[in-house]
mmCIF file of C-alpha atoms in Angstrom:
data_model
loop_
_atom_site.group_PDB
_atom_site.id
_atom_site.type_symbol
_atom_site.label_atom_id
_atom_site.label_comp_id
_atom_site.label_asym_id
_atom_site.label_seq_id
_atom_site.Cartn_x
_atom_site.Cartn_y
_atom_site.Cartn_z
ATOM 1 C CA UNK A 73 -2.485 -21.799 -60.119
ATOM 2 C CA UNK A 74 -0.725 -19.958 -57.229
ATOM 3 C CA UNK A 75 -0.151 -21.923 -53.742
ATOM 4 C CA UNK A 76 -2.346 -20.110 -51.282
ATOM 5 C CA UNK A 77 -0.660 -17.318 -49.208
ATOM 6 C CA UNK A 78 0.303 -19.045 -45.796
ATOM 7 C CA UNK A 79 1.776 -16.698 -43.250
ATOM 8 C CA UNK A 80 5.351 -18.096 -41.574
ATOM 9 C CA UNK A 81 4.913 -18.659 -38.075
ATOM 10 C CA UNK A 82 7.930 -16.534 -37.505
ATOM 11 C CA UNK A 83 5.844 -13.529 -38.937
ATOM 12 C CA UNK A 84 3.003 -14.166 -36.683
ATOM 13 C CA UNK A 85 5.195 -14.665 -33.462
ATOM 14 C CA UNK A 86 6.972 -11.282 -34.561
ATOM 15 C CA UNK A 87 3.958 -9.332 -34.985
ATOM 16 C CA UNK A 88 2.459 -10.791 -31.690
ATOM 17 C CA UNK A 89 5.541 -9.432 -30.020
ATOM 18 C CA UNK A 90 5.010 -6.217 -31.418
ATOM 19 C CA UNK A 91 1.577 -5.879 -30.594
ATOM 20 C CA UNK A 92 2.540 -6.843 -27.197
ATOM 21 C CA UNK A 93 5.486 -4.095 -26.634
ATOM 22 C CA UNK A 94 3.063 -1.523 -28.173
ATOM 23 C CA UNK A 95 0.209 -2.160 -25.724
ATOM 24 C CA UNK A 96 2.528 -2.357 -22.757
ATOM 25 C CA UNK A 97 4.076 1.001 -23.926
ATOM 26 C CA UNK A 98 0.514 2.456 -24.142
ATOM 27 C CA UNK A 99 -0.173 1.037 -20.925
ATOM 28 C CA UNK A 100 2.948 2.752 -19.285
ATOM 29 C CA UNK A 101 2.209 5.688 -20.816
ATOM 30 C CA UNK A 102 -1.147 5.838 -19.551
ATOM 31 C CA UNK A 103 -0.226 5.024 -16.125
ATOM 32 C CA UNK A 104 2.254 7.692 -15.924
ATOM 33 C CA UNK A 105 -0.282 10.197 -17.178
ATOM 34 C CA UNK A 106 -2.804 9.172 -14.458
ATOM 35 C CA UNK A 107 -0.084 9.469 -11.845
ATOM 36 C CA UNK A 108 0.638 13.143 -12.572
ATOM 37 C CA UNK A 109 -2.696 14.087 -12.077
ATOM 38 C CA UNK A 110 -4.665 14.043 -8.726
ATOM 39 C CA UNK A 111 -8.031 12.130 -9.072
ATOM 40 C CA UNK A 112 -9.793 15.392 -7.670
ATOM 41 C CA UNK A 113 -8.732 17.084 -10.783
ATOM 42 C CA UNK A 114 -9.513 14.227 -13.212
ATOM 43 C CA UNK A 115 -12.857 14.096 -11.728
ATOM 44 C CA UNK A 116 -13.439 18.072 -11.970
ATOM 45 C CA UNK A 117 -12.438 17.839 -15.561
ATOM 46 C CA UNK A 118 -14.591 15.221 -16.464
ATOM 47 C CA UNK A 119 -17.675 16.931 -14.411
ATOM 48 C CA UNK A 120 -17.756 13.572 -12.683
ATOM 49 C CA UNK A 121 -18.953 13.670 -8.508
ATOM 50 C CA UNK A 122 -18.763 10.321 -7.027
ATOM 51 C CA UNK A 123 -21.561 9.903 -4.332
ATOM 52 C CA UNK A 124 -19.942 7.090 -2.606
ATOM 53 C CA UNK A 125 -19.716 8.375 1.194
ATOM 54 C CA UNK A 126 -21.192 5.819 3.908
ATOM 55 C CA UNK A 127 -21.338 8.649 6.562
ATOM 56 C CA UNK A 128 -21.987 12.391 6.288
ATOM 57 C CA UNK A 129 -20.574 13.028 9.617
ATOM 58 C CA UNK A 130 -16.518 13.739 9.417
ATOM 59 C CA UNK A 131 -14.162 15.008 12.241
ATOM 60 C CA UNK A 132 -12.186 16.620 9.116
ATOM 61 C CA UNK A 133 -12.814 20.082 7.703
ATOM 62 C CA UNK A 134 -14.942 20.128 4.023
ATOM 63 C CA UNK A 135 -13.239 19.350 1.043
ATOM 64 C CA UNK A 136 -12.302 22.645 -0.531
ATOM 65 C CA UNK A 137 -10.835 23.073 -3.970
ATOM 66 C CA UNK A 138 -7.314 21.902 -3.180
ATOM 67 C CA UNK A 139 -6.499 19.044 -5.116
ATOM 68 C CA UNK A 140 -4.485 17.444 -2.167
ATOM 69 C CA UNK A 141 -4.512 13.810 -1.652
ATOM 70 C CA UNK A 142 -5.277 13.899 2.325
ATOM 71 C CA UNK A 143 -6.789 16.627 4.502
ATOM 72 C CA UNK A 144 -5.177 16.408 8.042
ATOM 73 C CA UNK A 145 -7.000 16.359 11.402
ATOM 74 C CA UNK A 146 -5.424 16.390 14.875
ATOM 75 C CA UNK A 147 -2.258 15.153 16.353
ATOM 76 C CA UNK A 148 -2.715 11.843 18.054
ATOM 77 C CA UNK A 149 0.531 10.703 19.048
ATOM 78 C CA UNK A 150 4.049 11.551 18.837
ATOM 79 C CA UNK A 151 7.421 9.345 19.228
ATOM 80 C CA UNK A 152 11.340 9.931 19.261
ATOM 81 C CA UNK A 153 11.095 10.664 15.174
ATOM 82 C CA UNK A 154 7.535 11.250 14.079
ATOM 83 C CA UNK A 155 4.400 12.283 14.781
ATOM 84 C CA UNK A 156 1.079 10.214 13.917
ATOM 85 C CA UNK A 157 -1.469 12.787 12.694
ATOM 86 C CA UNK A 158 -5.415 11.531 11.907
ATOM 87 C CA UNK A 159 -5.729 11.637 8.056
ATOM 88 C CA UNK A 160 -8.536 11.713 5.542
ATOM 89 C CA UNK A 161 -7.980 10.251 2.636
ATOM 90 C CA UNK A 162 -9.758 12.077 -0.145
ATOM 91 C CA UNK A 163 -9.514 9.729 -2.956
ATOM 92 C CA UNK A 164 -10.821 6.636 -1.401
ATOM 93 C CA UNK A 165 -12.686 8.450 1.082
ATOM 94 C CA UNK A 166 -11.332 6.570 4.244
ATOM 95 C CA UNK A 167 -10.026 7.664 7.394
ATOM 96 C CA UNK A 168 -6.392 6.640 7.941
ATOM 97 C CA UNK A 169 -3.167 7.963 10.179
ATOM 98 C CA UNK A 170 -0.300 9.619 9.016
ATOM 99 C CA UNK A 171 3.446 9.098 10.390
ATOM 100 C CA UNK A 172 5.503 12.033 9.418
ATOM 101 C CA UNK A 173 9.141 12.415 10.269
ATOM 102 C CA UNK A 174 9.453 15.441 12.686
ATOM 103 C CA UNK A 175 13.763 15.874 11.903
ATOM 104 C CA UNK A 176 15.372 15.371 8.431
ATOM 105 C CA UNK A 177 18.950 16.826 9.673
ATOM 106 C CA UNK A 178 20.128 13.150 10.379
ATOM 107 C CA UNK A 179 20.633 10.864 7.399
ATOM 108 C CA UNK A 180 20.574 7.897 10.152
ATOM 109 C CA UNK A 181 17.080 9.040 11.130
ATOM 110 C CA UNK A 182 15.652 9.345 7.572
ATOM 111 C CA UNK A 183 16.840 5.916 6.593
ATOM 112 C CA UNK A 184 15.734 4.287 9.497
ATOM 113 C CA UNK A 185 12.274 5.993 8.706
ATOM 114 C CA UNK A 186 11.952 4.964 5.363
ATOM 115 C CA UNK A 187 13.140 1.211 6.423
ATOM 116 C CA UNK A 188 10.220 1.316 8.996
ATOM 117 C CA UNK A 189 7.590 2.033 6.220
ATOM 118 C CA UNK A 190 9.210 -0.392 3.966
ATOM 119 C CA UNK A 191 9.678 -3.484 6.082
ATOM 120 C CA UNK A 192 6.236 -2.946 7.512
ATOM 121 C CA UNK A 193 4.589 -2.862 3.790
ATOM 122 C CA UNK A 194 6.102 -5.941 3.226
ATOM 123 C CA UNK A 195 5.046 -7.856 6.067
ATOM 124 C CA UNK A 196 1.711 -8.447 4.758
ATOM 125 C CA UNK A 197 -0.249 -10.193 7.692
ATOM 126 C CA UNK A 198 -3.625 -9.970 9.380
ATOM 127 C CA UNK A 199 -1.835 -9.166 12.790
ATOM 128 C CA UNK A 200 0.396 -6.635 11.553
ATOM 129 C CA UNK A 201 -0.887 -3.046 10.533
ATOM 130 C CA UNK A 202 -0.785 -2.290 6.760
ATOM 131 C CA UNK A 203 0.894 0.497 4.999
ATOM 132 C CA UNK A 204 -0.580 2.103 2.236
ATOM 133 C CA UNK A 205 1.894 4.703 1.101
ATOM 134 C CA UNK A 206 4.956 6.507 1.485
ATOM 135 C CA UNK A 207 5.921 9.896 0.218
ATOM 136 C CA UNK A 208 7.138 13.461 0.651
ATOM 137 C CA UNK A 209 4.716 16.520 1.226
ATOM 138 C CA UNK A 210 5.053 19.830 0.084
ATOM 139 C CA UNK A 211 7.124 21.132 2.659
ATOM 140 C CA UNK A 212 9.808 18.412 1.965
ATOM 141 C CA UNK A 213 8.868 16.013 4.859
ATOM 142 C CA UNK A 214 8.593 12.056 4.623
ATOM 143 C CA UNK A 215 5.831 10.486 5.580
ATOM 144 C CA UNK A 216 3.645 7.096 5.076
ATOM 145 C CA UNK A 217 0.049 6.172 5.575
ATOM 146 C CA UNK A 218 -1.293 3.396 7.357
ATOM 147 C CA UNK A 219 -4.511 1.822 8.945
ATOM 148 C CA UNK A 220 -6.217 3.718 11.608
ATOM 149 C CA UNK A 221 -6.396 1.088 14.507
ATOM 150 C CA UNK A 222 -9.132 2.160 16.160
ATOM 151 C CA UNK A 223 -9.149 0.474 19.937
ATOM 152 C CA UNK A 224 -6.523 0.454 22.869
ATOM 153 C CA UNK A 225 -2.945 -0.830 23.569
ATOM 154 C CA UNK A 226 -2.751 -3.892 25.574
ATOM 155 C CA UNK A 227 -0.625 -1.634 27.810
ATOM 156 C CA UNK A 228 -3.803 0.168 28.668
ATOM 157 C CA UNK A 229 -5.938 -2.578 28.779
ATOM 158 C CA UNK A 230 -3.630 -4.316 31.442
ATOM 159 C CA UNK A 231 -3.718 -0.894 33.267
ATOM 160 C CA UNK A 232 -7.472 -0.251 33.594
ATOM 161 C CA UNK A 233 -8.353 -4.312 34.340
ATOM 162 C CA UNK A 234 -8.994 -4.529 37.701
ATOM 163 C CA UNK A 235 -10.333 -8.258 37.814
ATOM 164 C CA UNK A 236 -10.159 -11.243 35.476
ATOM 165 C CA UNK A 237 -13.723 -11.072 35.016
ATOM 166 C CA UNK A 238 -13.362 -7.868 33.133
ATOM 167 C CA UNK A 239 -10.676 -9.401 30.744
ATOM 168 C CA UNK A 240 -10.276 -13.396 31.128
ATOM 169 C CA UNK A 241 -6.981 -15.209 30.938
ATOM 170 C CA UNK A 242 -8.053 -17.105 27.820
ATOM 171 C CA UNK A 243 -8.583 -13.594 26.058
ATOM 172 C CA UNK A 244 -4.917 -12.698 27.057
ATOM 173 C CA UNK A 245 -3.662 -16.081 25.574
ATOM 174 C CA UNK A 246 -5.408 -15.492 22.463
ATOM 175 C CA UNK A 247 -3.702 -12.398 22.085
ATOM 176 C CA UNK A 248 -0.339 -13.932 22.766
ATOM 177 C CA UNK A 249 -1.454 -16.171 20.085
ATOM 178 C CA UNK A 250 -1.998 -13.860 17.664
ATOM 179 C CA UNK A 251 1.169 -11.822 18.373
ATOM 180 C CA UNK A 252 3.144 -14.843 18.082
ATOM 181 C CA UNK A 253 1.499 -15.594 14.695
ATOM 182 C CA UNK A 254 2.822 -12.182 13.721
ATOM 183 C CA UNK A 255 6.241 -12.389 15.129
ATOM 184 C CA UNK A 256 6.760 -15.712 13.368
ATOM 185 C CA UNK A 257 5.781 -14.304 10.057
ATOM 186 C CA UNK A 258 8.113 -11.711 10.453
ATOM 187 C CA UNK A 259 10.979 -14.219 11.621
ATOM 188 C CA UNK A 260 9.898 -15.924 8.427
ATOM 189 C CA UNK A 261 11.073 -12.904 6.268
ATOM 190 C CA UNK A 262 14.276 -12.523 8.637
ATOM 191 C CA UNK A 263 12.974 -9.605 10.190
ATOM 192 C CA UNK A 264 13.512 -9.208 14.123
ATOM 193 C CA UNK A 265 11.044 -6.495 15.500
ATOM 194 C CA UNK A 266 13.296 -5.620 18.457
ATOM 195 C CA UNK A 267 10.449 -3.754 20.311
ATOM 196 C CA UNK A 268 7.833 -5.872 21.615
ATOM 197 C CA UNK A 269 6.047 -4.783 24.398
ATOM 198 C CA UNK A 270 2.392 -3.985 25.405
ATOM 199 C CA UNK A 271 2.669 -0.569 24.106
ATOM 200 C CA UNK A 272 2.984 -1.771 20.532
ATOM 201 C CA UNK A 273 0.297 -4.498 20.717
ATOM 202 C CA UNK A 274 -3.135 -2.857 19.762
ATOM 203 C CA UNK A 275 -6.687 -4.165 20.113
ATOM 204 C CA UNK A 276 -8.929 -2.976 17.707
ATOM 205 C CA UNK A 277 -12.581 -2.555 18.306
ATOM 206 C CA UNK A 278 -13.557 -5.667 16.448
ATOM 207 C CA UNK A 279 -11.433 -7.646 18.553
ATOM 208 C CA UNK A 280 -8.315 -7.999 16.017
ATOM 209 C CA UNK A 281 -4.745 -7.814 17.622
ATOM 210 C CA UNK A 282 -2.071 -5.651 15.455
ATOM 211 C CA UNK A 283 1.322 -5.643 15.967
ATOM 212 C CA UNK A 284 2.848 -2.234 15.684
ATOM 213 C CA UNK A 285 6.040 0.199 15.292
ATOM 214 C CA UNK A 286 8.572 -1.880 13.368
ATOM 215 C CA UNK A 287 10.968 1.242 13.793
ATOM 216 C CA UNK A 288 13.674 -0.587 15.588
ATOM 217 C CA UNK A 289 13.233 -3.623 13.049
ATOM 218 C CA UNK A 290 16.175 -5.318 11.698
ATOM 219 C CA UNK A 291 16.917 -7.613 8.835
ATOM 220 C CA UNK A 292 19.064 -10.672 9.207
ATOM 221 C CA UNK A 293 21.124 -11.437 6.322
ATOM 222 C CA UNK A 294 23.269 -14.553 6.001
ATOM 223 C CA UNK A 295 26.208 -11.783 4.617
ATOM 224 C CA UNK A 296 26.706 -10.511 7.767
ATOM 225 C CA UNK A 297 27.628 -13.070 10.703
ATOM 226 C CA UNK A 298 27.391 -10.317 13.366
ATOM 227 C CA UNK A 299 23.649 -10.285 12.829
ATOM 228 C CA UNK A 300 23.364 -13.711 14.076
ATOM 229 C CA UNK A 301 25.595 -13.245 16.806
ATOM 230 C CA UNK A 302 23.983 -10.196 17.908
ATOM 231 C CA UNK A 303 20.896 -12.073 17.911
ATOM 232 C CA UNK A 304 22.122 -15.401 19.516
ATOM 233 C CA UNK A 305 23.820 -12.897 22.306
ATOM 234 C CA UNK A 306 20.418 -11.087 23.146
ATOM 235 C CA UNK A 307 18.523 -14.194 23.277
ATOM 236 C CA UNK A 308 21.163 -15.798 25.653
ATOM 237 C CA UNK A 309 21.140 -12.842 27.759
ATOM 238 C CA UNK A 310 17.387 -12.646 28.324
ATOM 239 C CA UNK A 311 17.452 -16.490 29.167
ATOM 240 C CA UNK A 312 20.045 -15.842 31.686
ATOM 241 C CA UNK A 313 18.154 -13.004 33.362
ATOM 242 C CA UNK A 314 15.161 -15.036 33.333
ATOM 243 C CA UNK A 315 16.811 -17.974 35.133
ATOM 244 C CA UNK A 316 18.177 -15.710 37.679
ATOM 245 C CA UNK A 317 14.532 -14.501 38.643
ATOM 246 C CA UNK A 318 13.705 -18.063 39.099
#
């Protein structure tokens, strides 16, 4: 009588690993295919029309046959390096904003713009503006998209607040706490904002406090002692000026 055929453990492990590798390869190939086609092209080819609009009203032009992911609206802000443009994300059907680099001649400006987006994107915190995507448009200009924070900057609120009844001190203190939480989180990741001011603090329509504009942010590294020395010098200088005022 022949003994029962038993599969060796090594054979089972090899088969499992082979299956895992093949499955991962198929998944990667599927993701690459999906990345190379727009969602609108995919839906058109499948004859599918999602009906997921929460509102029929929009400030953007009606979607056309173009397969672009974004529909751009008006320019709502402009800085030294970039412009902020109201944007409609066709795939997710939400309104966001796009910051686009205006000048690409300077490698330094290009690098700072990319680092601004990448640093902010990694600082996932309730009081820091979320970044959605960074890319290059058809014209070859680099951009990144982020949440459209609807509301006013702290600077505007300070300017239009005539008395404490309109905006009590307790609310200002809570804003300070929220901003401090955002800054503390950034510091825990060794990121220094370096441009904290009321203009860069947004108060959303639901009362949320959002820290914006990490364009001057700096990552402190243990490898470069000049980073720490520069920070100590800046703090010491600020404290000296404050003591002189007193």
